[in-house]
Amino acid sequence: MQRGVKVGAVKFDCLHTDDDQAYQKAGIPVKKGLSGSLCPDHYFVSNIEAVLEWGLNEGFDLLISESAGLCNRCSPYVKEIKAICVIDNLSGINTPKKIGPMLRMADIVVITKGDIVSQAEREVFAARVHSVNPTAIIMNINGLTGQGAYELSTLLFDQDKHIDSLKGRKLRFSLPAALCSYCLGETRIGESYQMGNVRKIKLEENHNGK
Amino acid sequence: MASKELLLQLSPVALLERFPYLESFFSTVMVKMEGNDNRPLNSILKDIEEQEAEDGAFDAESFIAQLQDYILQMQSFLGQDNEQVDKLTILPGTDKSGMPEQFDALVFEKSKITSIVGPTGSGKSRLLADIEWVAQGDTPTGRSILVNDERPTNDWRFASGKKLVAQLSQNMNFVMDLSVTEFLEMHARSRMIANENQVISKIIEAANELAGEKFSPQAPITSLSGGQSRALMIADTAMLSQSPVVLIDEIENAGIDRKKALQILVGEEKIVLMATHDPILALMADQRIVIKNGGIQAVIQTTPQEKKLLTRLEEADKKLQQLRTKLRSGEVLNYKDQ
């Protein structure tokens, strides 16, 4: 904003979010969308066009869409639009391997909470992120002191890139799938209540690892 | 460099033979991609069913691109071991009010210690961020950083495995559930160093020398005392960290031999920066920089007088340590003990 870039934001979440207040406090116009019982990614992709339109009407130079990022199969990125994944050093050393498209397909991976773990753990965590997504720029950012935040900001805004419409654009990867009786409100347990896209755990394969 | 077409014609077995480090890359791929598979990649990729790819969040096109990138980066990572950073230079910028900083060029050399003093919020974080980002007049201070007297490449910003600064601060803790040896093994493997066991035992030995109380290689890292943790972090950072610069944010006075700690870092040819207000630590440095209002206000070479004072301070400190040890072992102190 100090560089005269007009910024707006939208926060997608599931049940509740206070993140919109954080944007507001920083003087950034913000909208929030709560998906309720729906997968927030599906909710995101069905609404992002309208959000972009809002952004265009407001005359923003930069529009940030922050997703809920609830499950490790989240995939909220659109092709050719800058994608950032934020994960923290405390999430566990195997977490990079557990996260799907949200990490694998990101352009920039921001790693936070590096101020409270050891240098060794930071290095190992970054190396693991790198082996999952070798093409991304990996940045360590301290959310408390802001160290690294300025540097990240220089990578966000591209003067020459404009997005007028999302129509026909594609997601980088398909969203988590679902359409079964439980999606539609079924609560009873039992084979006879399961309809649609249902999958069974393969117990006999479990003992040998995969 | 191997082209995508070539990579596609190789099997995982052949790939692992040529690029052993691909093991960790393959292990992150969630579709069937076994190391003992003799079929070329393109036929494996053809056999992956859509559902399987979907479930494993697998995209063949980006897989090949990332594979190629990974090999490229690993080759440069492994080849860069000889690329030493002997010297870091800061060219002045401005403070928060836009006033130019009053020095021509501030030089940090390997095996030298620089202390950083100044009140909280004076701009220490900004200075560190400038170094980490190898600022090129493109940060709020307008400072520029030279590496070995030259304008650095963008690699220092973006290449993973090539970070300029390692950090040690008082808030840091180990969070992993591993023994000391397992922990160091994991760190060593991520660096892919050759003489793993040798380095690990060297680190444990050095850490035990720093810590007042010794710990065993089998001890869980989360069970170490504050002093032991700090000692292990320092020894590990000195000997196993990839970064040529180490920034220390105060070293507490209890449970660790601070002078030895600095000697280990200096001995491993690190460039040491240390934010501190402790006179003993500040005077151990070769030079100190004073930060005020977001800018470097002065660069002071530690004077012979100060070095003399340091000797006396160290004597006093030693006496305090002795009293501490006596108290710990249950003795009653005498007035004469001081």
Coordinates of C-alpha atoms in Angstrom, one line a residue:
Chain A
M1 CA 0.0 0.0 0.0
Q2 CA 3.0 2.3 0.7
R3 CA 4.0 1.7 -2.9
G4 CA 0.6 2.9 -4.1
V5 CA -0.8 -0.5 -4.9
K6 CA -4.5 -0.8 -4.1
V7 CA -5.1 -4.1 -2.3
G8 CA -8.3 -6.0 -1.6
A9 CA -8.9 -9.4 0.0
V10 CA -11.4 -12.1 0.3
K11 CA -11.2 -14.8 3.0
F12 CA -12.9 -18.2 2.4
D13 CA -13.5 -20.4 5.4
C14 CA -15.8 -23.0 6.7
L15 CA -17.6 -22.2 10.0
H16 CA -16.1 -19.0 11.3
T17 CA -13.2 -16.6 10.6
D18 CA -11.8 -13.5 12.2
D19 CA -9.2 -13.1 9.6
D20 CA -11.3 -10.5 7.9
Q21 CA -10.8 -8.2 10.9
A22 CA -7.0 -8.6 10.5
Y23 CA -7.3 -7.3 6.9
Q24 CA -9.6 -4.5 8.1
K25 CA -7.2 -3.4 10.7
A26 CA -4.5 -3.1 8.1
G27 CA -6.9 -0.9 6.1
I28 CA -7.5 -3.5 3.4
P29 CA -11.1 -3.8 2.1
V30 CA -12.2 -7.4 2.7
K31 CA -15.1 -9.8 2.0
K32 CA -15.6 -13.1 3.7
G33 CA -17.3 -16.3 2.5
L34 CA -18.2 -19.1 4.8
S35 CA -18.9 -22.4 3.1
G36 CA -20.8 -24.0 6.1
S37 CA -21.2 -27.7 5.5
L38 CA -19.7 -27.6 1.9
C39 CA -16.1 -28.2 1.0
P40 CA -14.6 -24.7 1.2
D41 CA -12.7 -25.4 -2.1
H42 CA -15.9 -26.2 -4.0
Y43 CA -17.4 -23.1 -2.5
F44 CA -14.4 -21.1 -3.5
V45 CA -14.4 -22.1 -7.1
S46 CA -18.1 -21.4 -7.5
N47 CA -17.7 -17.9 -6.1
I48 CA -14.4 -16.7 -7.2
E49 CA -15.7 -15.1 -10.4
A50 CA -18.1 -12.9 -8.4
V51 CA -15.4 -12.0 -6.0
L52 CA -13.1 -11.0 -8.9
E53 CA -15.9 -8.8 -10.3
W54 CA -16.1 -7.1 -6.9
G55 CA -12.4 -6.5 -7.0
L56 CA -12.5 -5.1 -10.5
N57 CA -15.4 -2.7 -9.5
E58 CA -13.4 -1.6 -6.5
G59 CA -10.5 -0.9 -8.8
F60 CA -7.9 -3.0 -6.9
D61 CA -4.5 -3.5 -8.4
L62 CA -4.0 -6.7 -6.3
L63 CA -6.7 -9.0 -5.0
I64 CA -5.8 -11.6 -2.4
S65 CA -8.0 -14.7 -2.1
E66 CA -7.2 -16.6 1.1
S67 CA -8.6 -20.1 1.2
A68 CA -9.5 -22.2 4.3
G69 CA -6.8 -24.8 3.7
L70 CA -8.6 -27.3 5.9
C71 CA -7.7 -30.6 4.5
N72 CA -4.4 -31.8 2.9
R73 CA -6.1 -32.4 -0.4
C74 CA -7.1 -28.7 -0.8
S75 CA -6.3 -27.4 -4.3
P76 CA -7.4 -23.8 -4.6
Y77 CA -5.0 -22.6 -7.2
V78 CA -5.9 -21.2 -10.6
K79 CA -3.5 -21.7 -13.5
E80 CA -1.4 -18.6 -14.3
I81 CA -2.4 -16.8 -11.1
K82 CA 0.2 -16.6 -8.4
A83 CA -0.3 -19.2 -5.8
I84 CA 1.2 -19.1 -2.3
C85 CA 1.1 -21.9 0.3
V86 CA 1.7 -21.0 4.0
I87 CA 2.8 -23.7 6.3
D88 CA 4.6 -23.6 9.7
N89 CA 7.6 -25.3 11.2
L90 CA 5.5 -26.7 14.0
S91 CA 3.2 -28.7 11.8
G92 CA 5.5 -31.7 11.9
I93 CA 8.4 -32.9 9.8
N94 CA 6.3 -35.2 7.6
T95 CA 3.7 -32.6 6.9
P96 CA 5.2 -31.5 3.6
K97 CA 4.7 -35.0 2.3
K98 CA 1.1 -35.2 3.5
I99 CA 0.0 -32.0 1.8
G100 CA -1.2 -32.4 -1.8
P101 CA -1.8 -29.8 -4.5
M102 CA -1.9 -27.0 -2.1
L103 CA 1.8 -27.4 -1.5
R104 CA 2.9 -29.2 -4.7
M105 CA 1.5 -26.7 -7.1
A106 CA 2.3 -23.5 -5.3
D107 CA 4.6 -20.9 -6.8
I108 CA 5.8 -19.6 -3.4
V109 CA 5.9 -21.5 -0.2
V110 CA 6.0 -19.4 3.0
I111 CA 7.3 -21.2 6.1
T112 CA 6.5 -19.5 9.4
K113 CA 7.2 -20.0 13.1
G114 CA 10.9 -20.4 12.4
D115 CA 11.7 -18.3 15.4
I116 CA 10.7 -21.0 17.9
V117 CA 12.3 -24.1 16.4
S118 CA 16.0 -24.9 16.0
Q119 CA 18.1 -24.0 13.0
A120 CA 18.4 -27.7 12.2
E121 CA 14.7 -28.2 12.2
R122 CA 14.2 -25.2 10.0
E123 CA 16.7 -26.5 7.5
V124 CA 15.3 -30.0 7.5
F125 CA 11.7 -28.8 7.1
A126 CA 12.7 -26.5 4.2
A127 CA 14.5 -29.4 2.5
R128 CA 11.4 -31.6 2.8
V129 CA 9.3 -28.9 1.3
H130 CA 11.8 -28.6 -1.5
S131 CA 11.7 -32.3 -2.3
V132 CA 7.9 -32.1 -2.6
N133 CA 7.9 -29.0 -4.7
P134 CA 11.3 -28.3 -6.2
T135 CA 10.0 -25.4 -8.4
A136 CA 8.6 -23.2 -5.7
I137 CA 10.4 -20.3 -4.1
I138 CA 10.7 -21.1 -0.4
M139 CA 10.7 -18.2 2.1
N140 CA 11.0 -18.1 5.8
I141 CA 8.9 -15.4 7.3
N142 CA 8.5 -14.3 10.9
G143 CA 4.9 -13.3 11.5
L144 CA 5.8 -11.6 14.8
T145 CA 8.6 -9.3 13.7
G146 CA 7.6 -9.2 10.1
Q147 CA 11.0 -10.3 9.0
G148 CA 10.8 -11.4 5.4
A149 CA 7.3 -9.9 4.8
Y150 CA 8.6 -7.0 2.8
E151 CA 10.6 -9.3 0.7
L152 CA 7.6 -11.5 0.0
S153 CA 5.5 -8.4 -0.9
T154 CA 7.9 -7.6 -3.7
L155 CA 7.1 -10.9 -5.3
L156 CA 3.3 -10.5 -5.2
F157 CA 2.5 -7.7 -7.5
D158 CA 3.3 -7.7 -11.1
Q159 CA 2.6 -4.4 -12.8
D160 CA 2.1 -5.9 -16.2
K161 CA -0.2 -8.7 -15.3
H162 CA -4.0 -8.0 -15.3
I163 CA -6.9 -10.4 -14.8
D164 CA -10.2 -9.2 -16.3
S165 CA -12.0 -12.5 -16.1
L166 CA -11.7 -16.0 -14.9
K167 CA -14.1 -17.5 -17.3
G168 CA -12.6 -20.5 -19.0
R169 CA -9.5 -20.5 -16.8
K170 CA -8.6 -23.7 -15.2
L171 CA -7.7 -24.9 -11.7
R172 CA -4.2 -26.2 -11.4
F173 CA -5.5 -29.5 -10.0
S174 CA -9.0 -31.0 -9.5
L175 CA -10.6 -30.3 -6.2
P176 CA -11.3 -33.0 -3.5
A177 CA -14.2 -35.0 -4.8
A178 CA -17.4 -35.8 -3.0
L179 CA -20.9 -36.7 -3.8
C180 CA -22.4 -39.3 -1.5
S181 CA -25.4 -39.6 0.7
Y182 CA -23.4 -38.1 3.6
C183 CA -22.8 -34.9 1.5
L184 CA -26.5 -34.6 1.4
G185 CA -27.1 -34.8 5.1
E186 CA -27.3 -38.5 5.9
T187 CA -26.2 -39.2 9.5
R188 CA -27.0 -42.9 9.9
I189 CA -24.1 -45.4 9.8
G190 CA -24.4 -48.6 7.7
E191 CA -24.0 -50.0 4.3
S192 CA -27.6 -49.4 3.3
Y193 CA -27.4 -45.7 3.9
Q194 CA -24.3 -45.2 1.7
M195 CA -25.0 -44.1 -1.8
G196 CA -23.0 -42.3 -4.6
N197 CA -19.3 -41.7 -4.4
V198 CA -18.3 -44.0 -1.6
R199 CA -15.0 -45.7 -1.2
K200 CA -14.0 -48.6 1.2
I201 CA -10.8 -48.9 3.2
K202 CA -8.6 -51.8 2.0
L203 CA -7.8 -53.4 5.3
E204 CA -6.0 -56.4 3.9
E205 CA -3.4 -54.2 2.2
N206 CA -2.8 -52.1 5.3
H207 CA -0.2 -54.3 7.0
N208 CA 2.4 -54.0 4.3
G209 CA 2.7 -50.2 4.4
K210 CA 0.7 -48.8 1.5
Chain B
M1 CA 21.5 -31.5 -18.0
A2 CA 19.1 -34.4 -18.7
S3 CA 16.3 -33.4 -21.0
K4 CA 12.7 -34.3 -20.2
E5 CA 12.7 -36.7 -23.1
L6 CA 15.7 -38.5 -21.8
L7 CA 14.3 -38.6 -18.3
L8 CA 11.1 -40.2 -19.6
Q9 CA 13.0 -43.0 -21.2
L10 CA 14.8 -43.9 -18.0
S11 CA 13.4 -46.3 -15.4
P12 CA 13.3 -45.4 -11.7
V13 CA 16.1 -48.0 -11.2
A14 CA 18.3 -46.2 -13.8
L15 CA 17.4 -42.8 -12.4
L16 CA 18.3 -43.8 -8.9
E17 CA 21.6 -45.2 -10.1
R18 CA 22.5 -42.0 -11.8
F19 CA 21.0 -39.6 -9.2
P20 CA 20.9 -41.4 -5.8
Y21 CA 19.4 -38.3 -4.1
L22 CA 16.2 -38.9 -6.0
E23 CA 15.2 -41.3 -3.3
S24 CA 13.6 -38.6 -1.2
F25 CA 11.9 -37.1 -4.3
F26 CA 10.4 -40.4 -5.2
S27 CA 9.3 -41.0 -1.7
T28 CA 7.0 -37.9 -1.8
V29 CA 5.2 -39.2 -4.9
M30 CA 1.9 -40.7 -3.9
V31 CA 1.3 -42.9 -7.0
K32 CA 3.0 -46.2 -7.7
M33 CA 6.6 -45.2 -8.4
E34 CA 8.8 -47.9 -6.9
G35 CA 12.5 -47.6 -6.9
N36 CA 12.9 -51.2 -8.2
D37 CA 10.8 -50.6 -11.2
N38 CA 12.6 -51.3 -14.5
R39 CA 10.1 -49.8 -16.9
P40 CA 10.8 -46.4 -18.4
L41 CA 9.0 -43.5 -16.8
N42 CA 6.8 -42.8 -19.8
S43 CA 5.3 -46.3 -19.8
I44 CA 4.8 -46.1 -16.0
L45 CA 3.1 -42.7 -16.4
K46 CA 0.9 -44.2 -19.2
D47 CA -0.2 -46.9 -16.8
I48 CA -1.3 -44.6 -14.1
E49 CA -5.1 -44.6 -14.0
E50 CA -6.9 -41.3 -13.8
Q51 CA -8.5 -42.2 -10.5
E52 CA -5.1 -43.1 -9.0
A53 CA -3.6 -39.9 -10.1
E54 CA -6.5 -37.9 -8.7
D55 CA -6.2 -39.7 -5.4
G56 CA -2.5 -39.2 -5.2
A57 CA -2.7 -35.5 -6.3
F58 CA -0.5 -36.5 -9.2
D59 CA 0.0 -34.6 -12.4
A60 CA 2.3 -36.2 -14.9
E61 CA 3.3 -33.0 -16.6
S62 CA 4.3 -31.2 -13.4
F63 CA 5.9 -34.4 -12.1
I64 CA 8.4 -34.4 -15.0
A65 CA 9.0 -30.7 -14.7
Q66 CA 9.7 -31.0 -11.0
L67 CA 11.8 -34.1 -11.4
Q68 CA 14.0 -32.2 -13.9
D69 CA 14.1 -29.2 -11.6
Y70 CA 15.0 -31.3 -8.6
I71 CA 18.0 -32.9 -10.4
L72 CA 19.2 -29.5 -11.7
Q73 CA 19.0 -28.0 -8.2
M74 CA 20.6 -30.9 -6.5
Q75 CA 23.5 -30.9 -9.0
S76 CA 24.2 -27.2 -8.3
F77 CA 23.7 -27.8 -4.5
L78 CA 26.2 -30.6 -4.5
G79 CA 28.6 -28.8 -6.6
Q80 CA 28.6 -25.6 -4.5
D81 CA 30.4 -27.0 -1.5
N82 CA 33.6 -25.3 -2.6
E83 CA 31.8 -22.0 -3.0
Q84 CA 32.9 -20.3 0.2
V85 CA 31.7 -17.0 1.5
D86 CA 34.7 -15.3 3.0
K87 CA 33.4 -11.8 3.2
L88 CA 30.1 -9.9 3.4
T89 CA 29.9 -6.2 2.8
I90 CA 27.1 -3.8 3.6
L91 CA 26.9 -0.6 1.6
P92 CA 25.1 2.1 3.4
G93 CA 21.4 3.1 3.0
T94 CA 19.3 5.4 5.1
D95 CA 17.7 5.3 8.6
K96 CA 13.9 5.7 9.2
S97 CA 14.1 9.5 8.7
G98 CA 15.8 9.1 5.4
M99 CA 19.2 10.3 6.8
P100 CA 22.2 8.5 5.1
E101 CA 24.1 6.0 7.2
Q102 CA 27.5 7.2 8.3
F103 CA 29.9 4.5 7.0
D104 CA 31.5 3.7 3.7
A105 CA 31.4 0.0 3.7
L106 CA 30.8 -2.4 6.6
V107 CA 32.7 -5.6 6.2
F108 CA 32.0 -8.9 7.9
E109 CA 34.8 -11.5 7.5
K110 CA 34.7 -15.2 8.2
S111 CA 35.9 -16.2 11.6
K112 CA 35.2 -12.7 12.9
I113 CA 32.6 -11.7 15.4
T114 CA 30.5 -8.5 15.1
S115 CA 28.2 -7.6 17.9
I116 CA 25.0 -5.5 17.3
V117 CA 23.7 -3.2 20.0
G118 CA 20.7 -0.9 20.1
P119 CA 17.4 -0.7 21.8
T120 CA 14.5 -3.0 20.9
G121 CA 12.7 -1.8 17.7
S122 CA 15.8 0.1 16.6
G123 CA 16.1 -1.9 13.4
K124 CA 18.0 -5.1 14.2
S125 CA 15.4 -7.2 12.5
R126 CA 15.5 -5.0 9.4
L127 CA 19.3 -5.3 9.2
L128 CA 19.1 -9.0 9.4
A129 CA 16.4 -9.2 6.8
D130 CA 18.5 -7.1 4.5
I131 CA 21.4 -9.6 4.9
E132 CA 19.1 -12.6 4.5
W133 CA 17.5 -11.2 1.3
V134 CA 20.9 -9.9 0.1
A135 CA 19.4 -6.5 -0.4
Q136 CA 20.3 -4.7 -3.6
G137 CA 19.0 -1.2 -2.8
D138 CA 15.5 -2.7 -3.0
T139 CA 14.5 -2.8 0.6
P140 CA 13.2 0.1 2.8
T141 CA 16.7 0.9 4.0
G142 CA 18.2 1.1 0.5
R143 CA 21.2 -0.9 1.7
S144 CA 23.1 -3.2 -0.6
I145 CA 25.0 -6.4 0.3
L146 CA 28.0 -7.7 -1.5
V147 CA 29.2 -11.3 -1.2
N148 CA 33.0 -11.8 -1.6
D149 CA 33.1 -8.2 -2.9
E150 CA 30.7 -8.9 -5.7
R151 CA 27.1 -8.3 -6.5
P152 CA 25.5 -11.6 -5.5
T153 CA 23.4 -13.7 -7.9
N154 CA 19.7 -14.2 -7.2
D155 CA 20.5 -17.7 -6.0
W156 CA 21.0 -16.4 -2.5
R157 CA 17.4 -15.3 -2.5
F158 CA 15.6 -18.2 -4.2
A159 CA 17.7 -21.3 -4.3
S160 CA 16.7 -23.7 -1.6
G161 CA 19.6 -25.1 0.2
K162 CA 21.5 -21.9 -0.2
K163 CA 20.5 -19.6 2.6
L164 CA 22.9 -16.9 3.8
V165 CA 21.9 -16.7 7.4
A166 CA 21.4 -19.3 10.2
Q167 CA 19.7 -18.1 13.4
L168 CA 20.1 -18.9 17.0
S169 CA 17.8 -17.3 19.5
Q170 CA 16.7 -17.7 23.1
N171 CA 13.1 -18.6 22.2
M172 CA 14.2 -21.6 20.1
N173 CA 13.3 -25.1 21.2
F174 CA 13.5 -28.6 19.8
V175 CA 10.1 -29.8 18.8
M176 CA 10.8 -33.2 17.3
D177 CA 10.4 -36.5 19.1
L178 CA 13.9 -37.9 18.4
S179 CA 17.1 -38.8 20.1
V180 CA 20.1 -36.6 19.8
T181 CA 21.7 -39.0 17.3
E182 CA 18.6 -39.5 15.2
F183 CA 18.1 -35.8 15.1
L184 CA 21.6 -35.1 13.9
E185 CA 21.3 -38.0 11.4
M186 CA 18.2 -36.4 9.9
H187 CA 19.9 -33.0 9.6
A188 CA 23.0 -34.6 8.1
R189 CA 20.9 -36.4 5.5
S190 CA 19.1 -33.3 4.5
R191 CA 22.5 -31.8 3.7
M192 CA 23.6 -35.0 2.1
I193 CA 27.1 -34.9 3.6
A194 CA 29.5 -37.7 3.1
N195 CA 31.1 -38.4 6.5
E196 CA 27.8 -38.4 8.5
N197 CA 28.9 -40.4 11.5
Q198 CA 32.1 -38.5 12.0
V199 CA 30.4 -35.2 12.0
I200 CA 27.6 -36.4 14.3
S201 CA 30.1 -37.6 17.0
K202 CA 32.0 -34.3 16.6
I203 CA 28.9 -32.3 17.2
I204 CA 27.9 -34.3 20.3
E205 CA 31.4 -34.0 21.7
A206 CA 31.5 -30.2 21.1
A207 CA 28.0 -29.7 22.6
N208 CA 29.0 -31.7 25.7
E209 CA 32.0 -29.5 26.1
L210 CA 29.8 -26.4 26.0
A211 CA 27.1 -27.6 28.3
G212 CA 27.7 -27.7 32.0
E213 CA 26.1 -31.1 32.3
K214 CA 26.8 -33.8 29.8
F215 CA 24.0 -35.6 27.9
S216 CA 24.1 -39.0 26.1
P217 CA 23.7 -39.5 22.3
Q218 CA 20.5 -41.5 23.1
A219 CA 18.8 -38.8 25.1
P220 CA 15.6 -37.5 23.5
I221 CA 16.3 -33.9 22.3
T222 CA 13.1 -32.6 24.0
S223 CA 14.5 -33.8 27.4
L224 CA 17.6 -31.7 27.2
S225 CA 18.0 -28.8 29.7
G226 CA 18.0 -25.2 28.4
G227 CA 21.8 -25.1 28.5
Q228 CA 22.2 -28.5 26.8
S229 CA 19.7 -27.6 24.1
R230 CA 21.5 -24.3 23.4
A231 CA 24.8 -26.1 23.3
L232 CA 23.6 -28.7 20.8
M233 CA 22.0 -26.0 18.7
I234 CA 25.2 -24.1 18.5
A235 CA 27.4 -27.1 17.8
D236 CA 25.0 -28.3 15.1
T237 CA 24.7 -24.9 13.5
A238 CA 28.5 -24.5 13.5
M239 CA 29.2 -27.9 11.9
L240 CA 26.2 -28.9 10.0
S241 CA 24.3 -25.7 8.9
Q242 CA 24.6 -24.7 5.3
S243 CA 24.7 -21.0 6.0
P244 CA 28.0 -19.1 6.2
V245 CA 26.5 -16.4 8.5
V246 CA 25.3 -17.2 12.0
L247 CA 23.1 -14.6 13.8
I248 CA 22.9 -15.1 17.5
D249 CA 20.3 -13.3 19.5
E250 CA 21.8 -13.3 23.0
I251 CA 23.3 -16.4 24.7
E252 CA 22.0 -16.8 28.2
N253 CA 24.7 -16.9 30.8
A254 CA 23.5 -20.1 32.6
G255 CA 24.5 -23.6 31.7
I256 CA 26.7 -22.9 28.7
D257 CA 30.3 -21.8 28.1
R258 CA 29.7 -18.8 25.9
K259 CA 33.3 -18.1 25.1
K260 CA 33.8 -21.7 23.8
A261 CA 30.5 -21.4 22.0
L262 CA 31.8 -18.5 20.0
Q263 CA 35.2 -20.2 19.5
I264 CA 33.4 -23.2 17.9
L265 CA 31.5 -21.0 15.5
V266 CA 34.6 -19.0 14.6
G267 CA 36.6 -22.2 14.3
E268 CA 34.2 -23.4 11.6
E269 CA 34.8 -20.2 9.7
K270 CA 31.4 -18.7 10.2
I271 CA 30.7 -15.0 10.0
V272 CA 29.2 -14.4 13.4
L273 CA 26.8 -11.6 14.1
M274 CA 25.5 -11.3 17.7
A275 CA 22.8 -9.1 19.1
T276 CA 23.6 -8.6 22.7
H277 CA 23.7 -6.1 25.6
D278 CA 25.9 -8.2 27.7
P279 CA 29.2 -6.4 28.1
I280 CA 31.2 -9.7 28.1
L281 CA 29.7 -10.9 24.8
A282 CA 29.8 -7.4 23.2
L283 CA 33.5 -7.0 24.0
M284 CA 34.4 -10.5 22.8
A285 CA 33.5 -9.2 19.3
D286 CA 36.1 -7.7 17.0
Q287 CA 33.7 -4.9 16.1
R288 CA 30.3 -3.7 17.1
I289 CA 27.6 -1.8 15.3
V290 CA 25.3 0.6 16.9
I291 CA 21.7 0.7 15.6
K292 CA 19.4 3.6 16.1
N293 CA 16.2 4.8 14.4
G294 CA 16.4 2.0 11.8
G295 CA 20.0 2.9 10.7
I296 CA 23.5 1.9 11.5
Q297 CA 24.7 4.9 13.5
A298 CA 28.3 3.8 14.3
V299 CA 30.7 1.0 13.7
I300 CA 33.2 0.7 16.6
Q301 CA 36.3 -1.5 16.6
T302 CA 36.7 -3.0 20.0
T303 CA 39.5 -0.9 21.6
P304 CA 42.6 -2.3 23.5
Q305 CA 41.2 -0.7 26.6
E306 CA 37.9 -2.5 26.1
K307 CA 39.8 -5.8 25.6
K308 CA 41.6 -5.2 28.9
L309 CA 38.3 -4.5 30.6
L310 CA 37.0 -7.7 29.1
T311 CA 39.7 -9.8 30.9
R312 CA 38.6 -8.3 34.2
L313 CA 34.9 -8.9 33.4
E314 CA 35.7 -12.5 32.5
E315 CA 37.5 -13.0 35.8
A316 CA 34.4 -11.7 37.7
D317 CA 32.2 -13.9 35.6
K318 CA 34.3 -16.9 36.4
K319 CA 33.9 -16.2 40.1
L320 CA 30.2 -16.0 39.7
Q321 CA 30.2 -19.3 37.8
Q322 CA 32.2 -20.9 40.6
L323 CA 29.7 -19.7 43.2
R324 CA 26.9 -21.1 41.1
T325 CA 28.6 -24.5 40.9
K326 CA 29.2 -24.5 44.7
L327 CA 25.5 -23.6 45.4
R328 CA 24.4 -26.4 43.0
S329 CA 26.4 -29.0 44.8
G330 CA 24.9 -27.9 48.1
E331 CA 27.8 -26.1 49.7
V332 CA 27.5 -23.1 52.0
L333 CA 29.2 -20.0 50.7
N334 CA 31.8 -18.0 52.6
Y335 CA 32.2 -14.2 52.6
K336 CA 35.8 -14.8 51.4
D337 CA 34.6 -16.7 48.4
Q338 CA 33.9 -13.5 46.5

